Short mmCIF file of C-alpha atoms in Angstrom, two decimals:
data_model
loop_
_atom_site.label_atom_id
_atom_site.label_comp_id
_atom_site.label_asym_id
_atom_site.label_seq_id
_atom_site.Cartn_x
_atom_site.Cartn_y
_atom_site.Cartn_z
CA MET A 69 87.50 73.68 120.69
CA ARG A 70 89.93 72.74 118.36
CA ILE A 71 90.29 69.51 116.19
CA LEU A 72 93.60 67.18 117.47
CA VAL A 73 96.21 67.65 115.04
CA PRO A 74 97.85 64.08 114.31
CA ALA A 75 101.11 64.42 116.60
CA ALA A 76 98.78 65.34 119.06
CA VAL A 77 96.70 62.34 118.89
CA LEU A 78 99.89 59.70 118.79
CA GLY A 79 100.55 61.63 122.24
CA LEU A 80 97.34 60.40 123.93
CA SER A 81 96.03 57.22 121.99
CA LEU A 82 99.58 56.82 123.92
CA LEU A 83 98.87 57.82 126.65
CA SER A 84 95.31 55.87 126.54
CA VAL A 85 97.03 52.61 125.82
CA ALA A 86 99.13 53.06 129.15
CA GLY A 87 96.38 54.13 131.36
CA LEU A 88 93.66 52.12 129.99
CA SER A 89 95.25 48.31 129.31
CA ALA A 90 94.81 47.24 132.81
CA PRO A 91 92.32 47.80 135.74
CA VAL A 92 92.28 50.71 137.43
CA ALA A 93 91.22 50.81 141.25
CA ILE A 94 91.27 52.42 143.81
CA ALA A 95 90.96 52.66 147.61
CA LEU A 96 88.94 55.15 149.22
CA PRO A 97 89.45 55.87 153.26
CA ASP A 98 87.35 54.45 156.23
CA ASP A 99 85.11 56.80 157.59
CA PRO A 100 84.28 55.83 161.57
CA THR A 101 82.61 58.87 162.54
CA GLU A 102 79.64 58.17 164.66
CA PHE A 103 76.82 60.70 165.89
CA VAL A 104 77.76 61.03 169.53
CA ASP A 105 75.11 61.88 172.29
CA VAL A 106 74.29 66.16 172.78
CA PRO A 107 75.39 66.57 176.50
CA GLY A 108 72.76 66.69 178.98
CA GLY A 109 70.50 66.22 176.00
CA PRO A 110 69.08 63.32 172.98
CA ALA A 111 71.08 60.10 172.57
CA ALA A 112 72.48 59.46 169.12
CA GLU A 113 70.93 55.77 169.32
CA ALA A 114 68.44 56.76 166.35
CA ILE A 115 70.09 59.04 164.24
CA ASN A 116 73.31 56.56 164.31
CA ASN A 117 71.11 53.52 163.49
CA ASN A 118 69.06 55.16 160.31
CA CYS A 119 71.67 58.00 159.26
CA ARG A 120 74.75 56.20 158.27
CA ALA A 121 73.96 53.65 155.15
CA CYS A 122 73.74 56.15 152.53
CA HIS A 123 76.72 59.18 153.13
CA SER A 124 78.80 60.24 155.81
CA ALA A 125 77.47 61.92 159.27
CA SER A 126 79.91 64.80 157.98
CA MET A 127 76.68 65.52 155.43
CA VAL A 128 74.55 65.78 158.24
CA LEU A 129 76.91 67.91 160.79
CA THR A 130 78.71 69.90 158.15
CA GLN A 131 74.78 71.34 157.94
CA PRO A 132 73.85 75.25 159.07
CA ARG A 133 71.46 75.31 162.34
CA LEU A 134 68.24 74.84 160.68
CA THR A 135 64.26 75.11 162.10
CA ARG A 136 62.65 72.17 163.45
CA SER A 137 60.39 72.04 159.76
CA GLU A 138 63.18 71.98 157.97
CA TRP A 139 65.05 68.94 160.06
CA THR A 140 61.72 67.10 159.20
CA ALA A 141 61.52 67.71 155.71
CA GLU A 142 65.23 66.28 155.59
CA VAL A 143 64.16 63.14 157.55
CA VAL A 144 60.72 62.74 155.39
CA LYS A 145 63.10 63.39 151.73
CA MET A 146 65.56 60.77 153.19
CA ARG A 147 62.48 58.28 153.55
CA HIS A 148 60.54 59.42 150.44
CA VAL A 149 62.95 59.93 147.90
CA TYR A 150 65.65 57.95 148.47
CA LYS A 151 64.56 55.43 150.17
CA ALA A 152 65.84 55.41 153.60
CA PRO A 153 64.43 52.72 155.91
CA VAL A 154 64.18 54.84 158.19
CA ASP A 155 60.86 53.72 160.75
CA PRO A 156 58.82 56.61 161.21
CA ALA A 157 58.44 55.60 165.03
CA ASP A 158 62.60 56.76 165.10
CA ASP A 159 61.53 60.81 163.35
CA ALA A 160 61.02 62.05 166.94
CA ALA A 161 64.35 61.12 168.51
CA ILE A 162 65.67 62.14 165.37
CA ILE A 163 64.58 65.60 165.15
CA ASP A 164 65.12 66.13 168.61
CA TRP A 165 68.91 65.07 168.41
CA LEU A 166 69.03 67.28 164.97
CA MET A 167 67.83 70.01 167.00
CA ALA A 168 70.03 70.20 169.78
CA MET A 169 72.61 69.55 167.62
CA SER A 170 72.66 72.49 165.55
CA GLU A 171 71.54 74.31 168.32
CA GLY A 172 73.89 77.20 169.21
CA ARG A 173 75.07 77.86 165.30
CA GLY A 174 74.44 81.43 165.45
CA PRO A 175 71.27 83.59 164.53
CA ALA A 176 68.03 81.06 164.46
CA PRO A 177 67.38 80.54 160.47
CA ALA A 178 64.72 83.27 159.32
CA GLY A 179 62.27 81.08 157.49
CA MET B 1059 74.81 91.77 151.23
CA LEU B 1060 76.27 94.13 153.60
CA SER B 1061 75.40 91.81 157.03
CA ARG B 1062 77.04 89.06 155.22
CA ARG B 1063 80.35 91.25 155.06
CA HIS B 1064 80.13 92.35 157.95
CA LEU B 1065 79.88 89.23 159.17
CA LEU B 1066 82.63 87.67 157.44
CA ALA B 1067 84.91 90.93 159.26
CA ALA B 1068 84.06 89.91 162.55
CA VAL B 1069 85.11 86.58 161.53
CA ALA B 1070 88.09 87.41 160.63
CA ALA B 1071 89.15 89.81 163.21
CA LEU B 1072 89.18 86.80 165.36
CA PRO B 1073 92.85 85.82 165.83
CA GLY B 1074 93.67 82.78 164.71
CA ALA B 1075 90.31 81.82 162.64
CA ARG B 1076 91.67 81.49 159.79
CA ALA B 1077 94.24 78.65 160.25
CA LEU B 1078 92.96 76.59 163.19
CA ALA B 1079 95.67 73.73 162.85
CA GLN B 1080 97.80 72.83 159.64
CA ASP B 1081 95.01 70.51 158.95
CA THR B 1082 92.00 72.58 159.82
CA VAL B 1083 90.13 75.55 157.25
CA ASP B 1084 87.87 78.07 158.11
CA LEU B 1085 85.39 78.48 155.19
CA GLY B 1086 83.96 81.61 156.77
CA LEU B 1087 80.46 80.15 156.56
CA PRO B 1088 77.66 82.42 157.98
CA GLY B 1089 76.35 80.54 161.25
CA GLY B 1090 79.11 77.96 160.94
CA PRO B 1091 79.46 75.32 161.04
CA SER B 1092 82.72 76.52 159.06
CA LYS B 1093 85.68 74.07 160.15
CA ARG B 1094 86.90 71.83 157.77
CA ARG B 1095 89.93 68.97 157.74
CA LEU B 1096 92.16 69.36 154.74
CA THR B 1097 92.49 65.67 153.60
CA ASP B 1098 95.51 63.50 151.34
CA ASP B 1099 93.50 60.36 152.22
CA PHE B 1100 92.09 60.30 148.86
CA PRO B 1101 93.87 57.83 145.93
CA GLY B 1102 95.59 60.89 143.59
CA LYS B 1103 93.90 64.24 145.40
CA ARG B 1104 96.01 66.25 147.80
CA GLY B 1105 95.28 69.73 149.79
CA MET B 1106 91.61 69.14 149.69
CA ILE B 1107 88.73 70.38 151.78
CA LEU B 1108 87.02 67.87 152.72
CA GLN B 1109 83.21 67.91 152.79
CA ARG B 1110 82.03 64.31 152.72
CA ASN B 1111 83.96 61.53 153.00
CA THR B 1112 81.12 59.55 151.89
CA PRO B 1113 80.43 59.25 148.89
CA ALA B 1114 83.10 61.90 148.39
CA LEU B 1115 83.00 65.37 148.63
CA LEU B 1116 85.74 67.42 148.06
CA GLU B 1117 86.25 71.55 147.45
CA THR B 1118 89.40 72.99 146.40
CA PRO B 1119 90.88 75.31 148.68
CA LEU B 1120 90.76 79.48 146.95
CA THR B 1121 94.28 79.35 146.93
CA ALA B 1122 95.08 76.23 144.66
CA PHE B 1123 93.35 78.58 141.78
CA ASN B 1124 96.08 80.78 142.54
CA ASP B 1125 98.38 78.74 140.51
CA GLY B 1126 97.51 79.38 137.43
CA ILE B 1127 94.26 78.52 135.12
CA ILE B 1128 94.13 74.91 134.89
CA THR B 1129 92.99 73.31 137.57
CA PRO B 1130 95.57 70.40 138.39
CA ASN B 1131 94.54 66.86 138.45
CA ASP B 1132 95.34 66.40 141.94
CA ARG B 1133 93.72 69.33 143.17
CA PHE B 1134 90.36 68.96 141.70
CA PHE B 1135 86.93 69.39 143.24
CA VAL B 1136 84.94 65.69 143.51
CA ARG B 1137 80.98 65.32 143.82
CA TRP B 1138 79.10 62.04 143.88
CA HIS B 1139 75.76 61.80 145.09
CA TRP B 1140 75.66 57.89 145.62
CA PRO B 1141 78.71 54.83 145.72
CA PHE B 1142 80.45 54.63 143.08
CA PRO B 1143 82.93 51.38 141.75
CA THR B 1144 86.21 51.69 142.64
CA GLU B 1145 87.66 49.19 140.52
CA ILE B 1146 87.20 49.55 136.23
CA ASP B 1147 88.60 46.97 133.85
CA PRO B 1148 88.49 49.58 130.74
CA ALA B 1149 88.83 46.20 128.65
CA ARG B 1150 84.95 45.40 129.40
CA PHE B 1151 83.95 48.91 129.69
CA ARG B 1152 80.90 49.30 126.95
CA LEU B 1153 79.42 52.31 126.61
CA ARG B 1154 75.58 51.39 125.47
CA VAL B 1155 73.87 53.98 123.26
CA ASP B 1156 69.85 53.19 122.86
CA GLY B 1157 66.55 54.76 122.71
CA HIS B 1158 65.46 56.14 119.57
CA VAL B 1159 67.82 55.09 117.37
CA ALA B 1160 68.23 53.72 114.50
CA ARG B 1161 71.26 51.64 115.85
CA PRO B 1162 71.97 50.98 119.21
CA LEU B 1163 75.38 50.60 119.66
CA ASP B 1164 77.55 48.95 122.97
CA LEU B 1165 81.38 51.21 122.42
CA THR B 1166 84.05 50.05 123.33
CA LEU B 1167 86.51 52.32 125.00
CA ALA B 1168 88.82 51.31 121.84
CA ALA B 1169 86.13 52.29 119.61
CA LEU B 1170 85.01 55.48 121.04
CA LYS B 1171 88.66 56.56 120.69
CA ARG B 1172 88.40 55.78 116.61
CA LEU B 1173 86.11 59.04 116.35
CA PRO B 1174 87.99 62.07 115.35
CA PRO B 1175 89.59 63.29 118.63
CA VAL B 1176 88.77 66.60 120.07
CA GLU B 1177 89.76 69.40 122.56
CA ILE B 1178 88.62 71.83 124.75
CA THR B 1179 89.20 73.81 128.12
CA ALA B 1180 86.14 73.95 129.77
CA ILE B 1181 84.73 74.93 133.72
CA ASN B 1182 83.14 72.45 135.16
CA GLN B 1183 81.46 74.28 138.44
CA CYS B 1184 79.37 72.62 140.58
CA SER B 1185 75.16 74.02 141.11
CA GLY B 1186 75.52 74.41 144.56
CA ASN B 1187 79.02 76.11 144.39
CA SER B 1188 79.27 78.45 147.54
CA ARG B 1189 76.03 77.19 148.64
CA GLY B 1190 77.53 77.59 152.65
CA LEU B 1191 77.59 81.72 151.97
CA PHE B 1192 74.11 81.96 151.05
CA ALA B 1193 71.42 83.89 153.59
CA PRO B 1194 69.36 82.90 155.03
CA ARG B 1195 71.76 79.28 154.89
CA ILE B 1196 70.10 76.36 153.09
CA ALA B 1197 70.78 72.68 153.35
CA GLY B 1198 73.07 70.61 151.02
CA ALA B 1199 76.29 70.31 150.70
CA GLN B 1200 78.02 73.19 152.58
CA TRP B 1201 80.61 74.04 149.70
CA ALA B 1202 82.59 77.82 150.07
CA HIS B 1203 84.10 78.66 146.30
CA GLY B 1204 86.03 75.38 145.57
CA ALA B 1205 83.49 73.53 144.03
CA MET B 1206 84.93 74.37 140.44
CA GLY B 1207 87.80 73.51 138.54
CA ASN B 1208 88.71 74.21 134.67
CA ALA B 1209 90.75 71.42 132.82
CA ARG B 1210 91.92 70.77 129.15
CA TRP B 1211 89.28 67.65 128.60
CA THR B 1212 90.02 65.53 125.29
CA GLY B 1213 87.45 63.33 124.05
CA VAL B 1214 84.90 62.91 120.81
CA ARG B 1215 81.98 65.10 119.90
CA LEU B 1216 78.74 63.99 121.59
CA ARG B 1217 76.89 64.27 118.18
CA ASP B 1218 79.76 62.08 116.56
CA VAL B 1219 78.65 59.01 118.74
CA LEU B 1220 74.73 59.83 118.64
CA ASP B 1221 75.35 60.40 114.57
CA ARG B 1222 76.33 56.89 114.57
CA ALA B 1223 73.62 55.82 115.98
CA GLY B 1224 71.04 57.39 113.84
CA VAL B 1225 68.98 59.66 116.15
CA ARG B 1226 65.47 59.23 114.91
CA ALA B 1227 62.70 61.57 113.92
CA GLY B 1228 60.91 62.54 116.84
CA ALA B 1229 63.64 63.06 119.18
CA VAL B 1230 63.80 65.25 122.18
CA GLN B 1231 65.87 64.62 124.53
CA VAL B 1232 69.72 62.72 125.30
CA ARG B 1233 70.02 61.18 128.88
CA PHE B 1234 72.40 60.18 130.30
CA SER B 1235 73.55 58.43 133.49
CA GLY B 1236 77.00 56.90 134.97
CA LEU B 1237 78.25 53.95 137.03
CA ASP B 1238 77.27 54.95 140.23
CA ALA B 1239 74.03 53.48 141.64
CA PRO B 1240 71.72 54.05 144.46
CA VAL B 1241 71.94 52.62 148.16
CA MET B 1242 68.57 51.38 147.93
CA ASP B 1243 67.15 49.47 144.54
CA ASP B 1244 64.48 51.81 144.80
CA ALA B 1245 65.34 55.49 145.03
CA PRO B 1246 66.35 57.10 141.68
CA ASP B 1247 69.60 56.35 139.43
CA PHE B 1248 71.11 59.70 139.38
CA GLN B 1249 70.21 60.66 135.51
CA LYS B 1250 70.37 64.10 133.33
CA SER B 1251 69.36 65.12 129.92
CA LEU B 1252 69.75 67.86 127.40
CA ALA B 1253 68.04 68.72 124.42
CA VAL B 1254 68.67 66.82 121.31
CA ASP B 1255 69.83 69.77 119.62
CA HIS B 1256 72.07 71.07 122.31
CA ALA B 1257 73.46 67.54 122.65
CA ARG B 1258 73.66 67.71 119.03
CA ASP B 1259 75.81 71.03 118.88
CA GLY B 1260 78.95 69.84 118.22
CA GLU B 1261 80.29 71.53 121.29
CA VAL B 1262 79.25 69.02 123.95
CA MET B 1263 82.15 66.07 123.99
CA ILE B 1264 82.33 63.02 125.56
CA ALA B 1265 85.76 62.68 127.38
CA TRP B 1266 88.30 60.48 128.39
CA ALA B 1267 91.07 62.87 129.65
CA MET B 1268 91.79 65.76 131.96
CA ASN B 1269 94.57 67.70 131.22
CA GLY B 1270 96.10 64.75 129.26
CA GLU B 1271 95.74 61.94 131.80
CA PRO B 1272 93.20 59.35 131.83
CA LEU B 1273 90.36 60.80 134.30
CA PRO B 1274 90.75 60.04 137.47
CA ILE B 1275 88.72 57.20 139.28
CA LEU B 1276 86.91 60.13 141.59
CA ASN B 1277 86.02 62.79 138.52
CA GLY B 1278 84.23 59.83 136.29
CA PHE B 1279 86.93 57.78 134.71
CA PRO B 1280 86.43 56.13 132.36
CA LEU B 1281 84.29 58.75 130.21
CA ARG B 1282 82.09 61.83 131.35
CA LEU B 1283 80.35 64.63 129.99
CA VAL B 1284 81.60 67.45 129.01
CA VAL B 1285 78.84 70.30 128.73
CA PRO B 1286 80.75 73.89 128.03
CA GLY B 1287 79.18 76.77 129.63
CA TRP B 1288 77.14 74.42 131.56
CA PHE B 1289 76.87 73.75 135.50
CA SER B 1290 78.12 70.23 136.29
CA THR B 1291 75.11 68.49 137.26
CA TYR B 1292 75.11 68.31 133.40
CA TRP B 1293 78.42 66.63 133.62
CA VAL B 1294 77.28 63.07 134.47
CA LYS B 1295 80.62 60.95 135.53
CA MET B 1296 81.89 57.15 134.89
CA LEU B 1297 79.53 57.75 132.18
CA ASP B 1298 78.58 54.46 130.54
CA ARG B 1299 74.72 54.75 129.46
CA ILE B 1300 73.37 57.54 126.87
CA GLU B 1301 69.28 57.27 125.65
CA VAL B 1302 67.83 58.63 123.41
CA LEU B 1303 64.29 60.38 124.69
CA ASP B 1304 60.78 60.44 122.39
CA LYS B 1305 59.58 62.29 125.69
CA PRO B 1306 60.39 65.06 128.01
CA ASP B 1307 62.63 63.32 130.69
CA ASP B 1308 60.59 63.09 134.22
CA ASN B 1309 63.10 61.17 136.58
CA TYR B 1310 64.07 62.87 139.43
CA TRP B 1311 67.25 64.54 138.85
CA MET B 1312 65.82 66.51 136.17
CA ALA B 1313 62.00 67.19 137.30
CA LYS B 1314 62.28 67.84 140.71
CA ALA B 1315 66.17 68.47 141.87
CA TYR B 1316 68.34 71.17 139.98
CA LEU B 1317 65.71 73.59 139.54
CA VAL B 1318 66.05 77.24 139.59
CA PRO B 1319 63.41 79.86 140.12
CA ASP B 1320 61.81 80.50 136.79
CA THR B 1321 62.86 84.32 136.75
CA PRO B 1322 65.23 86.20 134.82
CA ASP B 1323 68.24 85.62 137.44
CA GLY B 1324 67.05 82.46 138.99
CA GLY B 1325 66.33 84.59 141.86
CA ILE B 1326 63.52 84.57 144.24
CA PRO B 1327 62.86 86.39 147.79
CA PRO B 1328 63.76 83.58 150.47
CA GLY B 1329 60.30 82.32 151.84
CA THR B 1330 58.49 81.85 148.95
CA LYS B 1331 55.82 79.08 148.14
CA ASP B 1332 54.81 77.85 144.63
CA PHE B 1333 56.65 79.54 141.97
CA PRO B 1334 57.47 78.13 138.54
CA LYS B 1335 60.59 76.39 138.51
CA ARG B 1336 63.09 75.29 135.72
CA PRO B 1337 66.02 73.01 135.39
CA ILE B 1338 69.34 74.43 136.07
CA SER B 1339 71.30 75.25 133.06
CA THR B 1340 73.87 77.85 131.97
CA MET B 1341 76.63 79.87 134.06
CA VAL B 1342 77.01 83.14 135.22
CA PRO B 1343 79.63 85.29 135.13
CA ARG B 1344 82.24 85.11 138.75
CA ALA B 1345 85.30 85.98 139.79
CA PHE B 1346 87.69 85.77 142.85
CA ILE B 1347 90.53 87.12 143.96
CA THR B 1348 93.33 84.41 144.74
CA SER B 1349 96.38 86.22 145.41
CA ILE B 1350 94.97 87.54 149.11
CA ALA B 1351 93.52 85.65 151.41
CA GLU B 1352 90.17 86.92 153.72
CA GLY B 1353 91.11 88.48 156.87
CA ALA B 1354 95.25 89.24 155.37
CA ARG B 1355 96.92 92.32 157.09
CA LEU B 1356 99.12 93.77 154.62
CA PRO B 1357 101.03 97.15 155.46
CA VAL B 1358 99.86 100.48 153.43
CA ALA B 1359 102.18 100.54 149.99
CA PRO B 1360 101.00 99.28 145.82
CA THR B 1361 99.34 95.75 146.35
CA PRO B 1362 98.65 93.26 143.49
CA VAL B 1363 95.53 92.24 143.58
CA GLY B 1364 95.27 88.56 141.46
CA GLY B 1365 92.60 85.94 140.81
CA ILE B 1366 90.74 84.37 138.10
CA ALA B 1367 87.24 84.85 136.39
CA MET B 1368 84.58 82.86 134.32
CA GLY B 1369 82.02 84.56 132.12
CA GLY B 1370 79.76 81.80 132.35
CA ASP B 1371 78.56 80.53 129.02
CA SER B 1372 80.65 83.73 126.79
CA GLY B 1373 84.13 84.37 127.18
CA VAL B 1374 85.51 87.02 129.45
CA ALA B 1375 85.31 90.58 128.38
CA ARG B 1376 86.53 92.64 131.34
CA VAL B 1377 87.53 92.25 134.86
CA GLU B 1378 87.55 95.47 137.12
CA VAL B 1379 88.94 95.69 140.80
CA SER B 1380 88.36 98.02 143.46
CA GLY B 1381 90.35 97.83 146.83
CA ASP B 1382 87.40 100.35 148.45
CA GLY B 1383 84.56 98.54 149.46
CA GLY B 1384 83.19 98.95 145.83
CA THR B 1385 83.61 102.84 145.53
CA THR B 1386 86.03 103.44 142.80
CA TRP B 1387 86.90 99.98 140.06
CA ALA B 1388 89.85 99.93 138.07
CA ALA B 1389 90.40 97.80 134.87
CA ALA B 1390 92.53 94.66 135.39
CA LYS B 1391 95.11 92.83 133.06
CA LEU B 1392 93.45 89.78 131.63
CA GLY B 1393 95.98 87.00 131.19
CA PRO B 1394 96.17 84.95 127.91
CA ASP B 1395 93.27 83.91 126.47
CA ALA B 1396 92.40 79.77 126.71
CA GLY B 1397 88.57 79.74 125.14
CA LYS B 1398 85.64 81.38 126.29
CA TYR B 1399 85.00 78.38 128.20
CA SER B 1400 88.21 78.46 130.51
CA PHE B 1401 88.98 80.64 133.94
CA ARG B 1402 91.30 83.68 132.96
CA ARG B 1403 93.69 85.15 134.63
CA PHE B 1404 93.58 88.74 136.24
CA ASP B 1405 95.45 91.43 137.23
CA ALA B 1406 95.65 94.26 139.12
CA VAL B 1407 97.41 97.17 141.65
CA ILE B 1408 95.86 98.69 144.09
CA ALA B 1409 97.19 101.76 145.90
CA PRO B 1410 95.53 101.03 149.70
CA ALA B 1411 94.36 103.60 152.24
CA ARG B 1412 95.21 102.53 155.77
CA GLY B 1413 92.99 100.79 157.93
CA PRO B 1414 90.33 97.80 156.88
CA THR B 1415 88.89 97.50 153.15
CA THR B 1416 87.21 95.05 151.23
CA LEU B 1417 88.61 93.74 148.25
CA MET B 1418 86.41 93.18 145.28
CA ALA B 1419 86.37 91.96 141.54
CA ARG B 1420 83.95 92.11 138.83
CA CYS B 1421 83.88 90.22 135.78
CA THR B 1422 81.47 91.45 132.40
CA ASN B 1423 81.94 88.40 129.80
CA SER B 1424 81.44 88.88 126.18
CA ALA B 1425 77.81 89.05 126.11
CA GLY B 1426 77.95 91.88 128.38
CA THR B 1427 76.13 90.67 131.14
CA VAL B 1428 78.06 91.90 134.78
CA GLN B 1429 78.20 90.22 137.79
CA PRO B 1430 75.60 92.34 140.41
CA MET B 1431 76.67 93.43 144.08
CA THR B 1432 73.71 92.26 145.54
CA GLY B 1433 72.78 88.13 145.53
CA ILE B 1434 70.10 86.31 144.43
CA TRP B 1435 68.47 83.64 146.81
CA ASN B 1436 66.82 80.50 146.10
CA PRO B 1437 66.13 77.06 147.84
CA GLY B 1438 68.82 75.25 146.25
CA GLY B 1439 71.37 77.54 147.11
CA TYR B 1440 71.98 77.72 143.21
CA LEU B 1441 73.73 80.25 140.44
CA ARG B 1442 75.61 82.10 143.40
CA GLY B 1443 77.16 85.04 141.10
CA GLN B 1444 77.51 88.45 142.93
CA VAL B 1445 80.54 90.10 143.05
CA GLU B 1446 82.68 88.74 146.23
CA THR B 1447 84.16 89.78 148.89
CA THR B 1448 87.69 89.90 150.67
CA ASN B 1449 88.01 91.96 153.71
CA VAL B 1450 91.80 92.98 154.69
CA THR B 1451 93.47 95.51 156.69
CA PHE B 1452 96.16 97.81 155.60
CA VAL B 1453 98.52 98.61 158.42
#
């Protein structure tokens, strides 16, 4: 770590005045991605209703193939840790969809 | 990790497996899904690997690290747990310092900047960087190697701020939190803590500039903690609260998340149940070949192999390169030293034989720790540090 010399401080404070005088705002891109029905398999309605409030669908769609117990643990974690208002009556439909979606993604996990 | 290497070689052998379309990359994650979109859609960012739109998770492509040891702000990775404000008025912003202190503070940015400014070049790396490459795979953000970046951070010492508030006897930890907030009120706010002595070591700092510019909102404007040598989880963004604690922090993000097995290397056999854990802390040495892409076909001729290395919590002492899958190694030339917490460039030239081979780079840090050839595993997908591979064919 180095202590800044006065010239550097001057440069940075000019920068800071320029950079910090006005409110700073950005516009983030939308993410319309929805979960879709698995062809010939479970419908996406339950997962669309329960799993898109806090994060994009890609949080789920980028996951590797997981076992039923791992997917179940994820749904339980969302409800217990992150307080996702997931109706336990929807768990089976959500987990069936997750299993069907992630099947065929390479070798079955070891666990 | 022989099986993984074979798998990657198989992926690379598929024609077109690497560059599917102009705006798509294949991260080579074993078993997939491995394709990601490259995006320019986030303000102030370009050419980023889109892992998740909301909250933003953006990864830096490995090729960007070939351009220099400093990661430009517009290529620097982005990682949030909860939604965060997209508009901030610096004139109204306050940093609150309270808890077990003599004089609670509400600091304006102007007041903070009256403290002596300091600067450090340091690597910010996500605890789960490279998680997508673990075998067996692990749920979580499916990063390849690009959840890391190296920047020149400007700000003030955390110690100077704590001294103004006057840490009282009996303080044990200092807790940090930012303007990001859970979607549900009763869910755990993102908070991280450091031991008081670490917080006061004179190295941990509160940064307001990154590579000479104000922090981008996506990287934590207006202030973020910089914890040199430690994983990014502690580098709290949009820092607006510092709380001195007189007992150990038991909040979710310290007590339940970001834990690693309490073993010397942080690894444990897959499937192990009930083992002691500790909060993740310091980084480990790593090296990445950035001048040659996975799956490349190159002419049989002396071939430059270059990239970046990090020492973890100490400097880079040595980098060796192998052009034959780790059978023989040659010392690489190291680039300028920007401090022990910075990336360091390495360059070597190998004389390859015809046919497929695996390129490797291996870092030894100044504490003498050498990257192992085989990797560890843990249920968080943290602390990856083995020698990485680049499979190529010389024709």
